[in-house]
Structure formats: structure tokens, C-alpha cells
Short mmCIF file of C-alpha atoms in Angstrom, two decimals:
data_model
loop_
_atom_site.label_atom_id
_atom_site.label_comp_id
_atom_site.label_asym_id
_atom_site.label_seq_id
_atom_site.Cartn_x
_atom_site.Cartn_y
_atom_site.Cartn_z
CA MET A 1 68.70 10.26 19.73
CA ARG A 2 66.54 8.12 22.02
CA LEU A 3 65.01 11.31 23.35
CA VAL A 4 64.04 12.44 19.84
CA ARG A 5 62.54 9.03 19.01
CA GLY A 6 60.60 9.04 22.28
CA ILE A 7 59.17 12.49 21.65
CA SER A 8 58.35 11.73 18.01
CA LEU A 9 56.66 8.42 18.82
CA LEU A 10 54.62 9.91 21.63
CA PHE A 11 53.29 12.86 19.66
CA VAL A 12 52.65 10.88 16.46
CA VAL A 13 50.63 8.24 18.32
CA THR A 14 48.74 10.91 20.26
CA ALA A 15 47.88 12.72 17.02
CA LEU A 16 46.65 9.48 15.49
CA GLY A 17 44.53 8.81 18.54
CA LEU A 18 42.89 12.20 18.37
CA SER A 19 42.36 12.29 14.60
CA GLY A 20 41.06 8.72 14.44
CA CYS A 21 38.00 9.55 16.48
CA ALA A 22 36.22 11.52 13.77
CA VAL A 23 34.14 9.13 11.65
CA ASN A 24 31.42 10.29 9.28
CA GLU A 25 29.04 8.24 7.12
CA VAL A 26 27.56 9.62 3.92
CA VAL A 27 25.08 7.37 2.13
CA THR A 28 23.36 8.20 -1.15
CA ALA A 29 20.08 6.33 -1.41
CA GLU A 30 19.42 4.28 -4.52
CA GLU A 31 16.34 5.06 -6.60
CA THR A 32 14.10 3.09 -8.94
CA VAL A 33 11.87 4.83 -11.46
CA LEU A 34 8.26 3.71 -11.12
CA VAL A 35 6.77 2.47 -14.41
CA VAL A 36 3.32 3.99 -14.96
CA ALA A 37 0.77 3.34 -17.69
CA GLU A 38 1.20 5.64 -20.68
CA SER A 39 -2.43 5.20 -21.77
CA PRO A 40 -5.61 3.85 -20.13
CA PRO A 41 -5.48 0.03 -20.24
CA ASP A 42 -8.30 -2.23 -21.41
CA GLU A 43 -10.63 -2.60 -18.41
CA SER A 44 -11.36 -6.21 -19.32
CA LEU A 45 -7.70 -7.01 -18.67
CA LEU A 46 -7.40 -5.17 -15.35
CA LEU A 47 -6.79 -7.38 -12.33
CA ASP A 48 -7.80 -6.46 -8.78
CA ILE A 49 -5.16 -6.72 -6.06
CA GLY A 50 -5.58 -7.57 -2.39
CA ILE A 51 -2.65 -6.80 -0.08
CA VAL A 52 -2.82 -8.80 3.13
CA GLN A 53 -1.64 -6.93 6.21
CA PHE A 54 2.10 -7.62 6.46
CA LYS A 55 3.55 -9.96 9.07
CA ASP A 56 5.45 -7.89 11.60
CA GLY A 57 8.47 -10.21 11.80
CA ILE A 58 8.76 -9.90 15.58
CA PRO A 59 10.78 -12.92 16.80
CA LYS A 60 9.63 -15.03 19.72
CA ASN A 61 11.00 -13.94 23.09
CA ASN A 62 12.01 -10.67 21.46
CA LYS A 63 14.41 -8.50 23.45
CA PRO A 64 14.39 -5.01 21.87
CA THR A 65 17.75 -4.10 23.40
CA ASP A 66 19.30 -7.05 21.56
CA THR A 67 17.31 -7.13 18.32
CA GLY A 68 16.47 -3.42 17.93
CA ILE A 69 12.89 -4.51 17.14
CA TYR A 70 10.21 -2.69 19.12
CA GLU A 71 6.75 -4.26 19.02
CA GLU A 72 4.93 -0.92 18.98
CA ILE A 73 6.75 0.08 15.81
CA ARG A 74 6.50 -3.22 13.98
CA SER A 75 2.79 -3.60 14.69
CA ALA A 76 2.18 -0.17 13.20
CA GLU A 77 4.48 -0.87 10.25
CA SER A 78 2.59 -4.03 9.30
CA ASN A 79 -0.37 -1.79 8.45
CA TYR A 80 1.50 1.29 7.25
CA LEU A 81 3.84 -0.42 4.78
CA ALA A 82 1.03 -2.56 3.33
CA TYR A 83 -1.08 0.54 2.72
CA HIS A 84 1.82 2.43 1.17
CA LEU A 85 2.30 -0.43 -1.27
CA LYS A 86 -1.38 -0.02 -2.14
CA THR A 87 -0.93 3.69 -2.89
CA THR A 88 2.13 2.95 -5.03
CA LEU A 89 0.39 0.25 -7.08
CA GLN A 90 -2.73 2.37 -7.43
CA GLY A 91 -0.67 5.22 -8.83
CA THR A 92 0.72 3.13 -11.69
CA GLY A 93 -2.60 2.81 -13.53
CA HIS A 94 -1.89 -0.83 -14.39
CA TRP A 95 -4.47 -2.40 -12.08
CA GLY A 96 -8.12 -2.48 -11.19
CA ALA A 97 -9.05 -1.98 -7.53
CA VAL A 98 -6.11 -2.21 -5.12
CA ARG A 99 -7.13 -2.85 -1.52
CA VAL A 100 -5.54 -3.76 1.79
CA VAL A 101 -7.43 -6.82 2.99
CA PRO A 102 -7.57 -8.19 6.55
CA SER A 103 -7.09 -11.77 5.36
CA SER A 104 -6.82 -13.89 2.25
CA ALA A 105 -10.51 -14.79 2.72
CA ALA A 106 -11.27 -11.65 0.72
CA TYR A 107 -11.30 -13.26 -2.71
CA THR A 108 -9.50 -11.16 -5.28
CA ASP A 109 -7.58 -11.68 -8.53
CA ILE A 110 -4.09 -11.20 -7.08
CA THR A 111 -3.03 -11.59 -3.47
CA ILE A 112 0.17 -10.04 -2.14
CA ARG A 113 1.56 -11.25 1.18
CA GLY A 114 4.48 -9.57 2.85
CA ALA A 115 6.67 -9.95 5.91
CA ILE A 116 8.93 -7.33 7.46
CA GLU A 117 12.37 -8.88 7.80
CA GLU A 118 14.16 -5.64 8.62
CA SER A 119 13.11 -2.04 9.18
CA ASP A 120 15.05 0.41 11.29
CA GLY A 121 14.81 3.68 9.37
CA GLU A 122 18.11 3.02 7.61
CA PHE A 123 17.73 -0.50 6.23
CA VAL A 124 14.55 -2.25 5.12
CA THR A 125 13.89 -5.73 3.77
CA LEU A 126 10.44 -6.98 2.81
CA ALA A 127 9.74 -10.60 1.87
CA ILE A 128 7.01 -10.53 -0.79
CA SER A 129 4.96 -13.43 -2.15
CA VAL A 130 2.48 -13.00 -5.02
CA THR A 131 -0.22 -15.52 -6.02
CA ASP A 132 -3.31 -15.28 -8.19
CA SER A 133 -6.83 -16.57 -7.59
CA ARG A 134 -5.99 -19.90 -9.25
CA GLY A 135 -3.42 -20.63 -6.56
CA GLU A 136 -0.61 -20.08 -9.04
CA ARG A 137 2.41 -18.51 -7.34
CA TRP A 138 3.83 -15.74 -9.50
CA TYR A 139 7.00 -15.26 -7.53
CA GLN A 140 8.53 -14.88 -4.09
CA LYS A 141 11.30 -12.37 -3.55
CA ASP A 142 13.06 -10.24 -0.94
CA TYR A 143 13.30 -6.49 -1.56
CA SER A 144 15.87 -4.37 0.26
CA THR A 145 17.30 -0.88 0.26
CA GLN A 146 19.37 1.47 2.38
CA THR A 147 18.14 5.00 2.94
CA GLY A 148 20.36 8.06 2.66
CA ILE A 149 20.45 11.52 4.18
CA SER A 150 18.34 12.86 1.30
CA SER A 151 15.65 10.26 2.06
CA TYR A 152 14.57 12.34 5.05
CA SER A 153 15.39 15.78 3.65
CA ILE A 154 12.86 18.55 4.20
CA ASN A 155 13.06 19.36 0.48
CA ARG A 156 12.39 15.79 -0.68
CA ASP A 157 9.27 14.81 -2.64
CA LYS A 158 6.78 14.23 0.20
CA ARG A 159 4.86 11.76 -1.95
CA LYS A 160 7.81 9.40 -1.81
CA ASP A 161 8.43 7.25 1.22
CA PRO A 162 12.05 6.92 2.44
CA TYR A 163 11.67 3.23 1.51
CA GLN A 164 10.20 4.13 -1.90
CA LYS A 165 12.77 2.17 -3.91
CA VAL A 166 11.44 -1.07 -2.40
CA PHE A 167 7.83 -0.24 -3.29
CA ASN A 168 8.76 0.81 -6.82
CA ASP A 169 10.73 -2.40 -7.32
CA ILE A 170 7.73 -4.47 -6.20
CA ALA A 171 5.36 -2.54 -8.47
CA ASN A 172 7.65 -2.84 -11.49
CA ASP A 173 8.25 -6.57 -10.99
CA LEU A 174 4.53 -7.18 -10.58
CA ARG A 175 3.75 -5.32 -13.79
CA THR A 176 6.49 -7.13 -15.70
CA TYR A 177 5.09 -10.52 -14.68
CA ALA A 178 1.48 -9.60 -15.47
CA ALA A 179 2.43 -8.17 -18.87
CA GLN A 180 3.68 -11.60 -19.92
CA LEU A 181 0.33 -13.31 -19.24
CA PRO A 182 -1.85 -14.10 -22.26
CA PRO A 183 -5.27 -12.36 -22.24
CA LYS A 184 -6.90 -15.80 -21.85
CA THR A 185 -5.00 -16.38 -18.60
CA VAL A 186 -5.98 -12.95 -17.28
CA GLN A 187 -9.61 -13.71 -18.04
CA GLN A 188 -9.31 -17.08 -16.30
CA VAL A 189 -7.86 -15.44 -13.18
CA ARG A 190 -10.86 -13.10 -13.03
CA GLN A 191 -13.30 -15.97 -13.54
CA VAL A 192 -11.76 -18.09 -10.79
CA SER A 193 -11.82 -15.26 -8.22
CA GLU A 194 -15.53 -14.75 -8.92
CA LEU A 195 -16.33 -18.46 -8.80
CA ARG A 196 -14.41 -18.85 -5.54
CA PHE A 197 -16.65 -16.21 -4.02
CA PHE A 198 -19.76 -17.92 -5.41
CA ALA A 199 -18.64 -21.31 -4.08
CA ASP A 200 -17.94 -19.82 -0.66
CA MET A 201 -21.43 -18.37 -0.50
CA SER A 202 -23.13 -21.45 -1.95
CA PRO A 203 -20.90 -24.56 -1.96
CA ARG A 204 -23.75 -26.85 -3.05
CA ALA A 205 -24.61 -24.79 -6.13
CA TYR A 206 -21.13 -23.69 -7.22
CA GLY A 207 -18.64 -26.01 -5.55
CA GLU A 208 -18.30 -28.15 -8.68
CA HIS A 209 -17.72 -25.22 -11.00
CA LEU A 210 -14.01 -25.29 -10.08
CA ALA A 211 -11.42 -28.02 -10.54
CA THR A 212 -8.06 -28.20 -8.73
CA ASP A 213 -5.13 -30.23 -10.05
CA ARG A 214 -2.42 -32.05 -8.09
CA ASP A 215 -0.27 -28.92 -8.04
CA GLY A 216 -3.05 -26.99 -6.30
CA VAL A 217 -3.87 -24.85 -9.33
CA THR A 218 -7.59 -24.17 -9.76
CA THR A 219 -9.33 -23.60 -13.09
CA PRO A 220 -13.00 -23.24 -14.08
CA ALA A 221 -14.61 -26.63 -14.74
CA ARG A 222 -17.65 -24.88 -16.15
CA LEU A 223 -19.11 -21.39 -16.11
CA PRO A 224 -22.60 -20.47 -14.90
CA ALA A 225 -25.09 -19.05 -17.36
CA GLU A 226 -25.02 -15.25 -17.52
CA ASN A 227 -28.84 -15.12 -17.38
CA ASP A 228 -28.97 -17.20 -14.17
CA PRO A 229 -30.79 -15.09 -11.52
CA SER A 230 -28.53 -16.50 -8.77
CA VAL A 231 -25.46 -15.15 -10.58
CA ALA A 232 -26.91 -11.64 -10.56
CA ARG A 233 -27.74 -11.96 -6.84
CA LEU A 234 -24.27 -13.22 -5.97
CA ARG A 235 -22.64 -10.43 -7.91
CA GLN A 236 -24.72 -7.90 -5.99
CA ILE A 237 -23.65 -9.54 -2.72
CA ARG A 238 -20.04 -9.47 -3.85
CA GLU A 239 -20.35 -5.75 -4.44
CA ARG A 240 -21.58 -5.39 -0.86
CA ASP A 241 -18.58 -7.38 0.28
CA ARG A 242 -16.31 -5.01 -1.61
CA LEU A 243 -18.08 -2.10 0.06
CA VAL A 244 -17.11 -3.46 3.47
CA VAL A 245 -13.51 -4.02 2.33
CA ASP A 246 -13.47 -0.45 1.01
CA THR A 247 -14.73 0.75 4.39
CA LEU A 248 -11.94 -1.19 6.10
CA ASN A 249 -9.55 0.53 3.71
CA GLU A 250 -10.84 3.88 4.91
CA HIS A 251 -9.75 2.77 8.37
CA TYR A 252 -6.34 1.71 7.08
CA ALA A 253 -6.11 5.06 5.30
CA ASN A 254 -6.94 7.01 8.48
CA PHE A 255 -4.34 4.98 10.34
CA TYR A 256 -1.80 5.48 7.54
CA TYR A 257 -2.18 9.25 7.34
CA GLY A 258 -2.59 9.59 11.11
CA ILE A 259 0.76 8.04 11.95
CA ALA A 260 2.65 9.35 8.92
CA ILE A 261 4.32 12.27 10.74
CA PRO A 262 5.39 10.49 13.95
CA TYR A 263 6.45 7.41 11.98
CA HIS A 264 8.56 9.51 9.61
CA SER A 265 10.14 11.25 12.59
CA TRP A 266 10.85 7.93 14.28
CA ARG A 267 12.53 6.48 11.21
CA LYS A 268 14.60 9.61 10.65
CA THR A 269 15.74 9.72 14.26
CA ALA A 270 16.26 5.96 14.43
CA ARG A 271 18.48 6.16 11.36
CA GLU A 272 20.49 9.02 12.85
CA GLU A 273 20.78 7.17 16.15
CA ALA A 274 21.93 3.97 14.40
CA ILE A 275 24.62 5.84 12.47
CA ASN A 276 25.67 7.79 15.57
CA TYR A 277 25.85 4.54 17.48
CA ARG A 278 28.18 2.97 14.91
CA GLN A 279 30.32 6.09 14.76
CA VAL A 280 30.57 6.35 18.53
CA ARG A 281 31.32 2.64 18.87
CA ARG A 282 34.08 2.81 16.24
CA SER A 283 35.45 5.99 17.80
CA ALA A 284 35.33 4.45 21.28
CA ASN A 285 37.12 1.32 20.17
CA MET A 286 39.74 3.39 18.36
CA GLN A 287 40.26 5.60 21.41
CA LYS A 288 40.72 2.56 23.63
CA LEU A 289 43.23 1.10 21.18
CA MET A 290 45.12 4.35 20.80
CA GLY A 291 45.14 4.78 24.57
CA ALA A 292 46.59 1.33 25.02
CA VAL A 293 49.26 2.02 22.37
CA ILE A 294 50.18 5.37 23.93
CA LEU A 295 50.30 3.79 27.37
CA ALA A 296 52.48 0.91 26.18
CA GLY A 297 54.78 3.26 24.28
CA SER A 298 55.15 5.51 27.30
CA LEU A 299 55.99 2.62 29.60
CA ALA A 300 58.64 1.49 27.10
CA VAL A 301 60.53 4.81 27.23
CA ASP A 302 64.02 4.32 28.67
CA THR A 303 64.23 6.68 31.66
CA ASP A 304 67.49 5.38 33.10
CA SER A 305 69.97 5.98 30.26
CA GLY A 306 71.65 9.23 29.21
CA GLY A 307 72.51 12.22 31.28
CA LYS A 308 70.52 13.57 34.22
CA GLN A 309 68.75 16.15 32.08
CA THR A 310 67.84 13.54 29.47
CA ARG A 311 66.50 11.15 32.15
CA ASN A 312 64.33 13.88 33.67
CA ILE A 313 62.86 14.83 30.28
CA ASN A 314 62.15 11.17 29.42
CA ARG A 315 60.46 10.61 32.80
CA SER A 316 58.31 13.72 32.29
CA LEU A 317 57.32 12.52 28.82
CA GLN A 318 56.55 9.07 30.19
CA ASN A 319 54.25 10.52 32.85
CA ILE A 320 52.49 12.66 30.24
CA GLY A 321 52.14 9.65 27.94
CA ILE A 322 50.78 7.41 30.68
CA SER A 323 48.30 10.11 31.69
CA GLU A 324 47.23 10.68 28.09
CA GLY A 325 46.93 6.93 27.53
CA PHE A 326 44.64 6.47 30.52
CA ASN A 327 42.59 9.55 29.57
CA THR A 328 42.13 8.23 26.02
CA ILE A 329 41.04 4.83 27.30
CA PHE A 330 38.57 6.43 29.73
CA LYS A 331 37.19 8.60 26.91
CA GLY A 332 36.65 5.43 24.90
CA PHE A 333 34.59 3.91 27.71
CA SER A 334 32.69 7.20 28.06
CA ARG A 335 31.78 7.20 24.35
CA ALA A 336 30.69 3.55 24.62
CA SER A 337 28.33 4.64 27.39
CA GLU A 338 27.08 7.42 25.11
CA ALA A 339 26.26 4.79 22.47
CA THR A 340 24.08 2.97 25.00
CA MET A 341 22.22 6.23 25.59
CA HIS A 342 21.40 6.40 21.86
CA LEU A 343 19.76 2.97 22.09
CA GLU A 344 17.71 4.17 25.07
CA SER A 345 16.60 7.17 22.99
CA ILE A 346 15.37 4.83 20.25
CA LYS A 347 13.42 2.81 22.82
CA GLU A 348 11.76 5.93 24.25
CA LEU A 349 10.78 7.10 20.76
CA SER A 350 9.28 3.69 20.00
CA GLU A 351 7.17 3.70 23.16
CA SER A 352 5.99 7.24 22.41
CA PHE A 353 5.14 6.30 18.86
CA GLY A 354 3.19 3.25 19.99
CA ALA A 355 1.05 5.46 22.19
CA GLU A 356 0.23 7.72 19.22
CA ALA A 357 -0.70 4.80 16.96
CA ALA A 358 -3.78 3.75 18.96
CA PRO A 359 -6.34 1.60 17.11
CA MET A 360 -9.61 2.93 15.78
CA VAL A 361 -13.03 1.51 16.56
CA VAL A 362 -15.60 0.86 13.83
CA ASN A 363 -19.23 -0.12 13.92
CA VAL A 364 -20.30 -2.84 11.48
CA GLN A 365 -23.89 -4.01 11.53
CA GLY A 366 -24.32 -2.80 15.09
CA GLN A 367 -21.21 -4.61 16.29
CA THR A 368 -18.36 -2.49 17.62
CA ARG A 369 -14.91 -3.94 16.94
CA ARG A 370 -11.29 -2.85 17.05
CA LEU A 371 -9.77 -3.27 13.64
CA THR A 372 -6.16 -3.38 14.70
CA GLY A 373 -5.42 -6.96 15.58
CA THR A 374 -9.05 -8.04 15.06
CA ALA A 375 -9.69 -6.96 11.46
CA ALA A 376 -9.48 -10.55 10.16
CA ALA A 377 -11.98 -11.77 12.78
CA GLN A 378 -14.27 -8.84 11.98
CA TYR A 379 -14.16 -9.68 8.30
CA GLU A 380 -14.96 -13.33 9.04
CA SER A 381 -18.05 -12.21 10.95
CA TRP A 382 -19.06 -10.08 7.97
CA ARG A 383 -18.65 -13.05 5.63
CA ARG A 384 -20.94 -15.15 7.81
CA LEU A 385 -23.49 -12.37 7.60
CA LEU A 386 -23.17 -12.35 3.81
CA LYS A 387 -24.01 -16.06 3.70
CA GLU A 388 -27.13 -15.38 5.75
CA ILE A 389 -28.08 -12.65 3.29
CA TYR A 390 -27.64 -15.01 0.35
CA GLU A 391 -29.75 -17.69 2.02
CA ALA A 392 -32.43 -15.12 2.74
CA GLU A 393 -32.43 -14.05 -0.90
CA THR A 394 -32.68 -17.58 -2.27
CA GLY A 395 -36.05 -18.07 -3.91
CA PHE A 396 -36.18 -14.46 -5.15
CA VAL A 397 -36.83 -13.13 -1.64
CA GLU A 398 -35.12 -9.78 -1.33
CA ALA A 399 -33.57 -9.41 2.11
CA GLU A 400 -33.17 -6.13 3.89
CA GLU A 401 -30.21 -4.21 2.51
CA PRO A 402 -27.36 -4.42 5.06
CA ALA A 403 -26.34 -1.05 6.40
CA ALA A 404 -22.93 0.18 5.39
CA PRO A 405 -20.42 0.10 8.26
CA GLU A 406 -19.69 3.39 9.93
CA ARG A 407 -16.79 4.46 12.09
CA VAL A 408 -17.21 5.62 15.66
CA ALA A 409 -14.76 7.60 17.71
CA GLU A 410 -12.42 5.92 20.14
CA PRO A 411 -13.78 6.32 23.71
CA GLY A 412 -12.18 9.35 25.24
CA GLY A 413 -10.76 10.45 21.85
#
């Protein structure tokens, strides 16, 4: 009887140990339908949007092996994800001009700021804050989703990003909030963004046209006369400013489309590696546990009772069980080592991707600058130049038209 129990226990535990190693994850990605305009909206009620380059969310003293955050990837994502939000909002038909801006110094009706809290190909969380030109905060909210196998399918809609649910949620929430604003408020937002630009160019002439309350909300104190020649000049200068921002957006667009393929591949592989890592880790832990159970059960087999034949069989089974237990434990450690290799694969992909996402060089007013990492400083230089243009035009003196910025190739590219 003891012999039967020993055999049964040994083979049942061994079967459990072997079957428990197969772990599969199947995730179906959630979707949100993007709300688009059914008919062309009234242009007088359209608000322009500026999306500030996202914060990369890289922690101080970051250790990629611990955090899974690779600086090459996050730096690229801060541009890529901001530009994809632009394309999503632009496709709804609810807004005026939608631009990625290097800093909040680019006065616009609505400013969207974002920070990447998580992004590893499988999970993404973006912290989004929306304010208008008056300084009124619309809302602040975190948007998250988990991708699925279909998110990276070859047959998927290529126009949709694997993180598309997040972008659609942002777009829909933004539209819902704006739809609740009275037309008078929308008009005021547009007026304030224009007056802020005027006051920045000429604080002495337009600084007192705006009033800010204790809550930091700005409203027009008075409006300039439409037939004022300086208003016409400032509006022309503002159009030039928008031209430069549009040119910067061409750079963001080139960057966005240039890294689309390697970035998609990285996210797909990173997601697969993350799932494989969890599966291997669970399988390894289970194998170690099963090995320990088999080993303990084998050591507990009574090899001294019964007849000689029974004792010999029990001892043979014990030796087999001990061997199988040790083998299962060793396999568990081997699979744990395999999981570490998956992390190394992610790191190598990140470094390779960072090399492909090299910055572009642009030429603005004869000054060559790198936009990645220096776009805000470049835009500040442009704004100083705009003030010089306005001063030169004061007194009806038409200054030389500033040349539109042009891109130049990266040295060696």
C-alpha cells in the first residue's frame, strides 16, 4: 500500500511540475471610438491648439535594468507621442490649427502639456494637463491603456497607433469640455491669446490691455481698435511667427515618420519580451517549487519497511524522485537566466533605436541649430528676432522680410 502511495504521489507531483510550466497570456486591447465633426464647424469658434513636447518622465539616477526605462527611447517618445496626438486632434475636424510647439512661449488658444509616466510597448500612461490662453485650467487627467496582440498585427489599421485608445480618449475629452463653453468664452480665449502676443512684442503699448485676477485668470481689459495700424503690423508678425512654428512642425513630422518603423518594432518586441519575461519568471518559480516538492516527497519515502523487493523498488523511486527534483530546480534557475537575457535584448533594441533617431539640423535666419533638445532655445531666439522686426517696423518703416527657415542635412547624412 505504501508502495502504491509512493508511486502515485511521485508521478502526480511530477506531472504537475511539468504541466505547470506552460503559461500563456492573451490580452484583447480596449478601443475608444474617436468622435469626429459631422459637418464643418463655424470658423469663428475654432480654437488653435499648441502641444508642448512631452516630458520624458526619466527619473533621476535612472537605472534601466531596474526601471525598464531607456533614455534613448523616452527622449524619442517625448516628440513622437506629442506629434501623434497632433495628428489625432487634427483628424477630428473640431479645431483650428494644431501644432507641436517647443515651449509654452508660443502663444496659442489652448495649450496641452503631457508627461510620459509609463510606456513599454504593453502599458502606457500619459499625464495630460490642458489650459487655455486665459490661464484657466480645463482639466488634468491620467490616460492609460494596455495593448493586445492585435495592436501590433500586420493586418491592423496602420493609421492607428498601438496606443490609439489613449489619444482618442484625450481627443474626446477635450472636445466634450470645449463643447460646453459659451461662444462668448471661446471668443475671449481667442482675444487673450492674440493680446498676449501683442503684449510680448510691445509691453508698453499693449501690456495694460490685459487684466489678471487673484486666481491667475487673464481677461481683456480693453481691445485695440481694428483700424489701428500697429494691430495690422502685429498680426502680420504673428503670421510670420506661425510660419516658423509650422516649419518646426515639419521637423517634428520628419522625425515622427522617420522613426515610425523602428519605434513600432521596438514597442512590439518590448511587449513580447515583457510578456515572455513574466511567463518565464512564473514558469521558473513554479519549476523550482515543484522541484522542491518532488525532492521533499522523494526523501520522505520509507525505504526500510516491507520486504526486500519492496525496499529496492522504493529506493529506486526515491533516487528517481531526487534526481527529477534537482533537475526541475536547475531548470527553474535556467529559465530565470533566460528571463535576464530577454531584458538584455530590450536594452540592445533601445540602444539601436536611439542610434536611428538622430536629431535633424535646421537653418533659421542663418543660424544652424539642432532642434532635438534645443528647439525651445531656438524658438526663444526667433522670438527675440521678431521683437527686433517689430521695433524696426514702428513708425511705418517696413523692415526686410525675414527669410523662412530651411532645413539642412545632418553632416555625414
